Coordinates of C-alpha atoms in Angstrom, one line a residue:
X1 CA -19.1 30.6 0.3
X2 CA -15.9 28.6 1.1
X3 CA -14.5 26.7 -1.7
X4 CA -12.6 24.2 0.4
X5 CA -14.1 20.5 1.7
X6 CA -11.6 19.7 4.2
X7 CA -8.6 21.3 6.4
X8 CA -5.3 20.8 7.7
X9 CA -3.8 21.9 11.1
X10 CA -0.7 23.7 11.6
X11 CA 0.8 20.8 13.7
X12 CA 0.0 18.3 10.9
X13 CA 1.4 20.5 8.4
X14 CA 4.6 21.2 10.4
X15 CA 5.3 17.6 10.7
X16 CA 5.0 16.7 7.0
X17 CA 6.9 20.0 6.2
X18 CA 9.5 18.7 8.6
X19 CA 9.6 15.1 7.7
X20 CA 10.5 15.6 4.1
X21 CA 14.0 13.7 3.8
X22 CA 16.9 16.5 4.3
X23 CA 20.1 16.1 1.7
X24 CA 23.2 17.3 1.9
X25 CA 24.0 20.3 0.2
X26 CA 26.9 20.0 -2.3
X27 CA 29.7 22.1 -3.1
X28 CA 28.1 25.2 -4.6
X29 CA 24.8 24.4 -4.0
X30 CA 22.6 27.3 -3.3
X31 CA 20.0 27.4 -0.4
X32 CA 16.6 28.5 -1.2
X33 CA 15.2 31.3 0.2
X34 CA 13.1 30.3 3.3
X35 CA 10.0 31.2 1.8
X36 CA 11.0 29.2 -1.3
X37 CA 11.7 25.9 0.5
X38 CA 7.9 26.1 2.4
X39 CA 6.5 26.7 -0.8
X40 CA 8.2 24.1 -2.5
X41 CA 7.3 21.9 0.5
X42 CA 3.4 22.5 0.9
X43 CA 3.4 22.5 -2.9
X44 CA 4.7 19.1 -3.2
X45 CA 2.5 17.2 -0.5
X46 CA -0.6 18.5 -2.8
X47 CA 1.2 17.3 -6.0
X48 CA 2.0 13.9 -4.0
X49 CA -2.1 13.7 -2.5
X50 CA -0.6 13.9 1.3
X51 CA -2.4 17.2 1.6
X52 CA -6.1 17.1 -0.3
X53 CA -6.6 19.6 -2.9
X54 CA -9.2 22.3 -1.5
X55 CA -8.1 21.9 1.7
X56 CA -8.2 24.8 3.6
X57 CA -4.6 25.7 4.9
X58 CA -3.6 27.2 8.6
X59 CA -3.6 30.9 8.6
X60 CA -0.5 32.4 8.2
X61 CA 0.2 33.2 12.5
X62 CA -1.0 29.9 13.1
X63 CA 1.7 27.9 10.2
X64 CA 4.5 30.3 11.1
X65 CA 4.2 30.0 15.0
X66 CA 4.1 25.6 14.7
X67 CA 7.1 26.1 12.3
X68 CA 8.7 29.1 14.5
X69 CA 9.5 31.4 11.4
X70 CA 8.4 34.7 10.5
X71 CA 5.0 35.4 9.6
X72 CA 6.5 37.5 6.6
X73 CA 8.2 33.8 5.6
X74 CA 4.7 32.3 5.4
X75 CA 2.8 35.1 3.5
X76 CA 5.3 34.5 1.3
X77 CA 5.2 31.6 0.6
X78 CA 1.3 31.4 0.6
X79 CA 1.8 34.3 -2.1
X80 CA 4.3 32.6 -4.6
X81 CA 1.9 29.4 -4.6
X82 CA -1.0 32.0 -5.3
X83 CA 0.7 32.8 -8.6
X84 CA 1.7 28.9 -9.5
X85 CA -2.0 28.0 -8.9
X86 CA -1.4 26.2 -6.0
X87 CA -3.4 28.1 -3.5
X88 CA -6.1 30.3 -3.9
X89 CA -7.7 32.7 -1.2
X90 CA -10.8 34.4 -0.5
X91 CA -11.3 37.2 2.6
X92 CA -13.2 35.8 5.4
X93 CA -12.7 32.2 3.8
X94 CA -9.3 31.8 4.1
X95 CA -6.5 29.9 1.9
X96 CA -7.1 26.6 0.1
X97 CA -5.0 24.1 -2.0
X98 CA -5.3 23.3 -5.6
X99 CA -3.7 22.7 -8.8
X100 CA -2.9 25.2 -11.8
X101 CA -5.0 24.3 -14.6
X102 CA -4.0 21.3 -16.8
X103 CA -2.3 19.7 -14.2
X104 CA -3.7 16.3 -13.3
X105 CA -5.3 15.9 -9.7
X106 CA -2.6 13.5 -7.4
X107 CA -3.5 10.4 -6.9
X108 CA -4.5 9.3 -3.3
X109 CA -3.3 6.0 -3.7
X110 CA -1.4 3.8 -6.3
X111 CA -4.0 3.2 -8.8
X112 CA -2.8 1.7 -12.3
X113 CA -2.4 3.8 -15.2
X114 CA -5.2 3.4 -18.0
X115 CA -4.1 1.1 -20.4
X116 CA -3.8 3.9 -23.4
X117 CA -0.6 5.3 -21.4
X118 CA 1.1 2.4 -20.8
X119 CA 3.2 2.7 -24.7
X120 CA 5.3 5.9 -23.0
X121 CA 5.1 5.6 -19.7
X122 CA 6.9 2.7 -17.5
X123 CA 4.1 1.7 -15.2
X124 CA 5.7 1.0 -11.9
X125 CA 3.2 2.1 -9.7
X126 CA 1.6 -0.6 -9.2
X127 CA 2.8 -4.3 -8.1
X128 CA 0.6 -6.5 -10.4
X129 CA 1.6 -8.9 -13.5
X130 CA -0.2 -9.6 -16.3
X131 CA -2.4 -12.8 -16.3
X132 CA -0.6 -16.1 -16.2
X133 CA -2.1 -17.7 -19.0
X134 CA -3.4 -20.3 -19.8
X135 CA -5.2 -20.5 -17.0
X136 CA -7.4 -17.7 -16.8
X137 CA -9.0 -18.8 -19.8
X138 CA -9.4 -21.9 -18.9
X139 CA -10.9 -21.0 -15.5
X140 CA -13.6 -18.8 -17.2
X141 CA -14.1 -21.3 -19.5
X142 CA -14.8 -23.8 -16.2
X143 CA -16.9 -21.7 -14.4
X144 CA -19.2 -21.0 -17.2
X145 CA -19.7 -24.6 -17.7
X146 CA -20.5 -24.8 -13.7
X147 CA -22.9 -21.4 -14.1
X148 CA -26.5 -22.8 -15.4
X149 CA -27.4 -24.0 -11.4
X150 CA -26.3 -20.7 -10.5
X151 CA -27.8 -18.8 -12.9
X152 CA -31.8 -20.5 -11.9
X153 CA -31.1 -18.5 -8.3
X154 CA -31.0 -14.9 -7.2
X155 CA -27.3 -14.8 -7.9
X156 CA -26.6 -13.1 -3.9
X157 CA -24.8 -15.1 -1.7
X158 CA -23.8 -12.3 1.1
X159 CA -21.0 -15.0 2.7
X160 CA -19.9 -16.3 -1.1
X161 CA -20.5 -19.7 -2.8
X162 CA -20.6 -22.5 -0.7
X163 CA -18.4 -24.2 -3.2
X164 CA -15.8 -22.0 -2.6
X165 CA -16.0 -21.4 0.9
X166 CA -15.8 -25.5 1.5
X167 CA -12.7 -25.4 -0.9
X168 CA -10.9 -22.3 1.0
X169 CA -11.7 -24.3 4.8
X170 CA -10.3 -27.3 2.6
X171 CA -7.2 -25.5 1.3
X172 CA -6.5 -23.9 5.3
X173 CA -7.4 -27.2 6.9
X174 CA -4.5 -28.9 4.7
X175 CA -2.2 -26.4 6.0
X176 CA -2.4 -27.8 9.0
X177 CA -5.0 -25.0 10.2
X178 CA -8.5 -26.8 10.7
X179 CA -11.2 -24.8 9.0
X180 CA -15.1 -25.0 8.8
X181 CA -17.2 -23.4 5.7
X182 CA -17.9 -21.0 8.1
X183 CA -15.6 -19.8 9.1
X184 CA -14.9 -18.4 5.3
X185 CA -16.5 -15.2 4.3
X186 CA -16.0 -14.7 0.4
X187 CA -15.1 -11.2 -0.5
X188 CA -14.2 -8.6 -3.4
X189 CA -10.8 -8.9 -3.2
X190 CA -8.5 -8.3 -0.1
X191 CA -9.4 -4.8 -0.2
X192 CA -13.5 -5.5 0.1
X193 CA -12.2 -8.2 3.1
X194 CA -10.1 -5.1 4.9
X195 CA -12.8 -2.8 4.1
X196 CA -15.6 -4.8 6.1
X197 CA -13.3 -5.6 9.0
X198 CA -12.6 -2.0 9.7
X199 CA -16.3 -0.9 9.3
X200 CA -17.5 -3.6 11.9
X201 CA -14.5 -3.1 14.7
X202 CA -13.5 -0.2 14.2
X203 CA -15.8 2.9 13.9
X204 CA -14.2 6.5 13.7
X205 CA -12.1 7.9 16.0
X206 CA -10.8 4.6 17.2
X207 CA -7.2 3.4 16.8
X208 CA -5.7 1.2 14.3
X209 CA -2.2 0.2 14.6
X210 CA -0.1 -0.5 11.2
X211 CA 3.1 -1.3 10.1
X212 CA 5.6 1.2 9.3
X213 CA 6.1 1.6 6.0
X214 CA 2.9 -0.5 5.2
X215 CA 0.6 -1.1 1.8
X216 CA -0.8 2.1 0.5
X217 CA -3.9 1.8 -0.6
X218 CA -4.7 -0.3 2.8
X219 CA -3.6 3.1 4.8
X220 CA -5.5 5.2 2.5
X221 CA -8.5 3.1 3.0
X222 CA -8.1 3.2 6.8
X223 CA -7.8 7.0 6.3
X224 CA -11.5 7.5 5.1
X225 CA -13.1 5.5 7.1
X226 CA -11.9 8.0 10.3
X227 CA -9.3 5.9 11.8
X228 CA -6.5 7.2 13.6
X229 CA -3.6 5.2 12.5
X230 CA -0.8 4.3 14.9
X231 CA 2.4 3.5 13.0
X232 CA 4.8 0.9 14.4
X233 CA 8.3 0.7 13.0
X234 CA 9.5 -2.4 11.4
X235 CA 12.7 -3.8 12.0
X236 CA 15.9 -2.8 9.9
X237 CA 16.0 -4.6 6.5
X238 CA 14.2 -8.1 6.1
X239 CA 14.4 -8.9 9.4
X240 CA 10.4 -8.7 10.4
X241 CA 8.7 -7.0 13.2
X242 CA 10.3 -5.1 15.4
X243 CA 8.4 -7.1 18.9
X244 CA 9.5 -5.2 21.6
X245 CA 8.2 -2.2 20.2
X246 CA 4.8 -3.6 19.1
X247 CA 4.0 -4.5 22.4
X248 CA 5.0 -1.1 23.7
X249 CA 2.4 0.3 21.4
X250 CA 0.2 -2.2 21.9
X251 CA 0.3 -1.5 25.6
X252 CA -0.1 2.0 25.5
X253 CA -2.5 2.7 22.9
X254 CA -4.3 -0.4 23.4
X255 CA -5.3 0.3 19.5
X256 CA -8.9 -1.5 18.2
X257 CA -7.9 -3.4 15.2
X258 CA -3.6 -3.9 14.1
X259 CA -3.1 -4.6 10.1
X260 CA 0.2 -6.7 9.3
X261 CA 1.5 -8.3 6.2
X262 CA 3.5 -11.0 8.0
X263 CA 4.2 -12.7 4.4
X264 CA 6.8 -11.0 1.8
X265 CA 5.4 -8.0 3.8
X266 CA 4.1 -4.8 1.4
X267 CA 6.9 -2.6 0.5
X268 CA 9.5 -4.3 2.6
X269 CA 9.8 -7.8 1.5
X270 CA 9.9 -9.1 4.9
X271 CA 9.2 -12.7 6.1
X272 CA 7.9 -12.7 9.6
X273 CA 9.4 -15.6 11.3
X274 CA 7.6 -18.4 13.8
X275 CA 8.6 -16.4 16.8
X276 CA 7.7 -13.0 16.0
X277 CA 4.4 -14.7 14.8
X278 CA 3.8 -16.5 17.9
X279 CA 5.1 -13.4 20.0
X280 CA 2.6 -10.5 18.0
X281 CA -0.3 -12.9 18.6
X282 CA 0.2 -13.2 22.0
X283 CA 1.2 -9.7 22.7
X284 CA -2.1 -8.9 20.7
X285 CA -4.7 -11.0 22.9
X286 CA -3.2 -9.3 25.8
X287 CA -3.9 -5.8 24.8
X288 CA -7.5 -6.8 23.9
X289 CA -6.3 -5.9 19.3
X290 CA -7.6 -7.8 16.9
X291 CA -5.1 -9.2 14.7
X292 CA -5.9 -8.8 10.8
X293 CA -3.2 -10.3 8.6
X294 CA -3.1 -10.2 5.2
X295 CA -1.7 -13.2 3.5
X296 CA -2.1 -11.9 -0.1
X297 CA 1.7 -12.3 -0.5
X298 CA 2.5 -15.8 1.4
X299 CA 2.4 -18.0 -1.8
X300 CA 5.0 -15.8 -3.5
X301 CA 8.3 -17.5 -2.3
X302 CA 10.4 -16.6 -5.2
X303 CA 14.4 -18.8 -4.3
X304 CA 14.3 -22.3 -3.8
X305 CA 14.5 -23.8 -0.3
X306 CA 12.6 -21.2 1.7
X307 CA 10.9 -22.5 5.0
X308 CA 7.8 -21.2 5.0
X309 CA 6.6 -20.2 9.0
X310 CA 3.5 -21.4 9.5
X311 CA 0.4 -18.9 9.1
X312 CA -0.3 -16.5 12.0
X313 CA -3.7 -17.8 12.9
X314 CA -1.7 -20.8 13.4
X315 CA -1.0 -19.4 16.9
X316 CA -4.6 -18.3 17.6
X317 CA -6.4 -22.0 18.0
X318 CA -9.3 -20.3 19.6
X319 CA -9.9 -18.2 16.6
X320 CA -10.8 -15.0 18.7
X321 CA -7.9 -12.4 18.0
X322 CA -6.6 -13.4 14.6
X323 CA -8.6 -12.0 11.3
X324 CA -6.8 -13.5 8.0
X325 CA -7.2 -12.3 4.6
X326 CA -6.3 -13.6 1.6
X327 CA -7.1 -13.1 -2.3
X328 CA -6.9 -14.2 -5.5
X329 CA -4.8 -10.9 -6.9
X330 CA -1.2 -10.8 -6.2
X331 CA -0.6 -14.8 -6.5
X332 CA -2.8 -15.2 -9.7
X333 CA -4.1 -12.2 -11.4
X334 CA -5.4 -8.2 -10.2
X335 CA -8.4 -8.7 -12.3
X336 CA -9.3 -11.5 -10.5
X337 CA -11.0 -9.6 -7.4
X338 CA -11.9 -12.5 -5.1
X339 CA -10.9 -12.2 -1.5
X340 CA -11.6 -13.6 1.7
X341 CA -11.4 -13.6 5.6
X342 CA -11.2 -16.4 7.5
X343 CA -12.4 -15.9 11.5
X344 CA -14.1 -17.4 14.1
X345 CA -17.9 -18.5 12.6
X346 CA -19.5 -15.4 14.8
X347 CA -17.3 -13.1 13.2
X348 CA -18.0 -14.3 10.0
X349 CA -21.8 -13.8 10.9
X350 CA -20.9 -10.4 11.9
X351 CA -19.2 -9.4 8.5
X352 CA -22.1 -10.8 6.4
X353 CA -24.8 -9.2 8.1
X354 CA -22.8 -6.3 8.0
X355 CA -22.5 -6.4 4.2
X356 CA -26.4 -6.2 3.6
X357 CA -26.0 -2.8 3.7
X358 CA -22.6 -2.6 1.4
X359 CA -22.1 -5.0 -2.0
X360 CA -24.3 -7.8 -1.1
X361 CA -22.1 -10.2 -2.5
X362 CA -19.0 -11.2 -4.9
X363 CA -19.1 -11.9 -8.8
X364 CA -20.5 -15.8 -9.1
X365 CA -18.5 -16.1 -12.2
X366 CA -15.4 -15.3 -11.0
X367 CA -15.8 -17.0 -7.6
X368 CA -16.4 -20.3 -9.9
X369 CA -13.4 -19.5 -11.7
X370 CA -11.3 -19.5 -8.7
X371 CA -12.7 -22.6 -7.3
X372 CA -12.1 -24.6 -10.8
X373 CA -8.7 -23.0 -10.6
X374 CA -8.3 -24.7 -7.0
X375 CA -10.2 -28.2 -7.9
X376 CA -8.4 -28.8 -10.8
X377 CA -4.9 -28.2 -9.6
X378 CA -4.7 -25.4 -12.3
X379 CA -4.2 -22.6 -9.4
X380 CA -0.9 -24.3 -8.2
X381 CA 0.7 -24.6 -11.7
X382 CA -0.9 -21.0 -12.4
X383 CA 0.8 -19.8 -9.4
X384 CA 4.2 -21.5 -10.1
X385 CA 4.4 -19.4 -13.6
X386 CA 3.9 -16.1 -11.4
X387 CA 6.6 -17.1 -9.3
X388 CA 8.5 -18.0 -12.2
X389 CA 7.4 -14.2 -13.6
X390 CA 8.6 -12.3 -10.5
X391 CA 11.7 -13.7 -9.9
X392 CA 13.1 -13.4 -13.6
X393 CA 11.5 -9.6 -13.6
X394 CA 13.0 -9.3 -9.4
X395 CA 16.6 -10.2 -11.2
X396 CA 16.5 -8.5 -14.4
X397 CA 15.0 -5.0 -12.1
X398 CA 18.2 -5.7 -8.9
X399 CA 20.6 -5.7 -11.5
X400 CA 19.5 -2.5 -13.9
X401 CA 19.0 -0.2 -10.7
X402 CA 22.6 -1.6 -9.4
X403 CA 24.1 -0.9 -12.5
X404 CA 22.4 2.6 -13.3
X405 CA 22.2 3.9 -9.2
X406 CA 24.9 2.2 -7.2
X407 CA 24.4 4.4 -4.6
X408 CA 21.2 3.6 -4.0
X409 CA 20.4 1.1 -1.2
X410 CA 18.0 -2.0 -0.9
X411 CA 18.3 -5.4 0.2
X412 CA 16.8 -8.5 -2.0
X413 CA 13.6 -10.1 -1.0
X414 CA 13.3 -14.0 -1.1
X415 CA 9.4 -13.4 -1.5
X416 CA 6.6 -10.8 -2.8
X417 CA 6.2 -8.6 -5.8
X418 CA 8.1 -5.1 -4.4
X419 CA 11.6 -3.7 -3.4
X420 CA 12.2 -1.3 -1.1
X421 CA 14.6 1.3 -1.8
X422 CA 16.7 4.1 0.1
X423 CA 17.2 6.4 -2.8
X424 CA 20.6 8.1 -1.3
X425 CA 19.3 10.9 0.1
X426 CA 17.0 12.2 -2.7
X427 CA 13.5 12.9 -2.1
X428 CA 11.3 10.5 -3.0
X429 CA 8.5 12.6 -3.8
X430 CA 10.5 14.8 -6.1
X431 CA 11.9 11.8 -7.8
X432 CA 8.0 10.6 -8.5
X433 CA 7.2 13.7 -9.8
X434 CA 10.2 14.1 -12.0
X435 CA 9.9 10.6 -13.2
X436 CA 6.8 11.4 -14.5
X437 CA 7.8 13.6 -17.5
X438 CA 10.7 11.3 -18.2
X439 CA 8.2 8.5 -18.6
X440 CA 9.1 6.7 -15.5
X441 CA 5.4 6.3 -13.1
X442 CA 7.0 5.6 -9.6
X443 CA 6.0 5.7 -5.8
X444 CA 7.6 7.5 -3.3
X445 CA 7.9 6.4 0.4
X446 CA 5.8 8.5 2.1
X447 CA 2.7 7.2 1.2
X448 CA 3.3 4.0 2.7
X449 CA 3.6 5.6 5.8
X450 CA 2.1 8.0 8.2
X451 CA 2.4 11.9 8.1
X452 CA 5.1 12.0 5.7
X453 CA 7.6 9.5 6.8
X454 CA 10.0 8.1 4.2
X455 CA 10.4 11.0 1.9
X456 CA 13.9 9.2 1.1
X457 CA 12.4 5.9 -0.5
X458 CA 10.4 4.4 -3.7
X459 CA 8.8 1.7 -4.1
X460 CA 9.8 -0.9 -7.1
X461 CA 7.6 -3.5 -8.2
X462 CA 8.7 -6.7 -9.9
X463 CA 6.7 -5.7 -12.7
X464 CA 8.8 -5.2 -15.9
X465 CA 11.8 -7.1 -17.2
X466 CA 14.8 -7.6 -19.7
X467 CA 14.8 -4.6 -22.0
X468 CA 12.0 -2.9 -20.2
X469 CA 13.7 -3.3 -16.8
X470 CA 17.1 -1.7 -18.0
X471 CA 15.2 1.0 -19.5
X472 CA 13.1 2.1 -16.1
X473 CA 16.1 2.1 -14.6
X474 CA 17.9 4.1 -16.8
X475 CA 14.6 6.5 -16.8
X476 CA 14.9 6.8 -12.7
X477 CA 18.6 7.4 -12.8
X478 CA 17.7 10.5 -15.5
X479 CA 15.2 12.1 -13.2
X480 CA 17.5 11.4 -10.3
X481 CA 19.8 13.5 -12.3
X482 CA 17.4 16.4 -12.9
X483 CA 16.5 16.1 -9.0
X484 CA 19.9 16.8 -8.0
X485 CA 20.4 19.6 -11.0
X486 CA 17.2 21.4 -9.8
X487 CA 19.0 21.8 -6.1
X488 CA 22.4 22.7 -7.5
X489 CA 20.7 25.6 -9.4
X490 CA 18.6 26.9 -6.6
X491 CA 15.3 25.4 -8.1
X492 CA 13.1 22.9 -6.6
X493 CA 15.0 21.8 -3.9
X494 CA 15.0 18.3 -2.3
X495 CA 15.9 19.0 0.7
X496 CA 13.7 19.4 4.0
X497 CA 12.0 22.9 4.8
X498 CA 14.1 23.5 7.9
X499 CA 13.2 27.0 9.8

């Protein structure tokens, strides 16, 4: 019986083979063997979860003809990651990944590290502070004295409290965005929103177009549920959306659902501007795509003075192409997993019959906690001591990485929780796995984007700062180092496979 539970192509595995970031070789640098290089290549995209372990590779005709080298090249390869314990084979069944034993299995997405290894490992994998006390206390300490009604009923309501829903269509209405209660679906987290928008437009097969680079876990999530993923590149540096391009693709692939972060966008840092909103919504209701934007980020202005655009479903007054989500997480606290998705009311019907058959509902305590939080005033000062969080940590990070890797490359978000970062020509994923053993947990580029893009980025969340900050950086700069001193002497090389 076959021991693998999924496969990959030979054109798929070509182009993340061939999109890991080339580097320049430098004086007395030796070139690996070709069979070396594909192994090192194939071996890394299962070590970074871009190729599933026990999935079953191409056989060795079909890999060498889509990367036009020898089959000799490829049975080699296949044969050196046979005796790491990255590939094992049985006649009849094939050749499928894995990992040597006592290695842990990648993670798919950027999940936090348990809290036990956070005292030797730097944690910057994911883009989430601490609580901004005092007032997740106090909010717990609110909703319990609001729980005894609550607690006389079944405790399910599929759409969320009606408290909260009438304070979010409050909070949207003020913004100059006129909101009903139903028009509010209460959800767990962004991620539950996301989820239940993708299962009711779009089934398998169909097409989802997505920034490129975009959020992860958002791309991973899209992944399982079957769709096909359309990546759009955004513009160079902060500058947004790259419009003429979006409606090429929206044109031409006339894709089901498209998922921006038009707000401090996830990794960028980018702040869509009034225009390109106006412009992507109207270039959206033309192609018949509905619009979901996540606003997760859009209270996290970090400089004084910013101009906040107005929200994208600003631009939709009929409610029928934009989808926004939003969620307590990133502006107040992870643990905190109340989302939500405002829509037109028979959308909103849609999702909540729709969820019957998922989570039936959302936490009542913490969706009391969120809505004392925003009666009391307590989620605006709350969310004032996060900004005050990320931009100390945003300075304190900018200036350790400038000091420790002035050749690296990024520019400086006004907003958001990330920085995005060309890492001078070293493969990200190598850097990530490095980092690991010198206690540095990282993210490289390519999994925010689509069939390997990016290998020549990370990810760096506004996370850690003062001492803490100076170290990571001195920690990334260190495995930069051993990187570079693994190509120099012939080992694992971070340049591209190239035939």
């Amino acid at each position: 019986m076959a021991q693998w539970t999924s496969a990959v192509g030979p054109a798929q595995l070509a182009r993340q083979l061939n999109a890991q970031q080339p580097r320049p070789a430098g004086t007395g640098t030796r070139k690996p063997p070709a069979y070396r290089a594909l192994a090192d290549g194939i071996r890394l995209l299962v070590l970074e979860g871009r190729v599933p372990v026990a999935a079953r590779l191409p056989a060795e005709r079909e890999l060498a003809l889509a990367l036009s080298v020898s089959r000799t090249t490829v049975a080699a390869a296949y044969e050196a990651l046979r005796g790491e314990g990255f590939l094992e084979s049985r006649r009849g069944a094939g050749s499928w990944t894995a990992v040597p034993a006592g290695n842990p299995l990648p993670a798919r997405g950027l999940e936090p590290l348990p809290p036990e290894s956070l005292g030797s490992m730097i944690d910057l994998g994911c883009a989430a502070l601490p609580a901004p006390e005092p007032w997740l206390t106090r909010s717990v300490q609110g909703a319990l004295e609001e729980l005894p009604p609550y607690a006389h009923t079944h405790g399910d309501y599929p759409a969320g409290l009606p408290a909260l829903r009438q304070m979010l269509a409050e909070r949207y209405t003020a913004r100059g965005i006129p909101t009903m209660p139903e028009q509010i679906m209460v959800t767990t987290g962004a991620m539950g929103a996301i989820d239940a928008i993708c299962h009711l437009f779009a089934g398998r097969g169909e097409r989802i177009a997505v920034e490129s680079p975009s959020y992860a876990n958002i791309l991973q999530l899209m992944r399982e549920a079957g769709a096909r993923l359309v990546p759009v590149a955004m513009a160079e540096g902060l500058t947004g959306w790259d419009l003429p391009l979006w409606r090429q693709v929206l044109r031409d692939s006339a894709p089901r659902l498209a998922y921006v972060v038009a707000d401090f966008h996830n990794p960028t840092g980018a702040l869509a501007d009034e225009d390109q909103r106006r412009a992507l919504v109207d270039a959206a209701r033309s192609a018949g795509t509905v619009l979901v934007v996540d606003e997760t980020m859009s209270e996290l202005w970090l400089d004084e003075g910013i101009d906040m655009p107005r929200p994208v479903c600003a631009f939709d007054p009929a409610g029928a192409t934009v989808l926004t989500v939003g969620s307590a997480s990133k502006a107040f606290w992870a643990g905190m997993r109340i989302g939500w998705v405002r829509a037109a009311p028979d959308v909103i019907r849609s999702l909540v019959a729709a969820r019957a058959y998922a989570d039936l509902g959302t936490p009542v305590l913490e969706q009391l906690a969120v809505n004392w939080l925003m009666a009391t005033g307590g989620w605006e000062q709350a969310v004032d001591l996060r900004r005050t969080q990320a931009r100390e940590n945003r300075d304190a990070l900018v200036a350790a990485v400038r000091r420790e890797l002035p050749e690296w490359e990024f520019d400086v978000p006004v907003g958001g929780l990330t920085l995005w970062v060309r890492t001078g020509g070293i493969s990200g994923s190598r850097l990530a796995e490095v980092g690991e053993r010198v206690g540095v947990r990282v993210p490289s580029g390519p999994r925010f984007g689509v069939d390997g893009a990016f290998e020549g980025y990370v990810r760096l969340p506004f996370t850690v700062s003062g001492p803490v900050a100076e170290e990571a950086a001195a920690r990334l700069a260190a495995a930069a180092r051993l990187v570079e001193k693994g190509a120099s002497n012939g080992g694992e090389s971070p340049r591209t496979f190239v035939a």
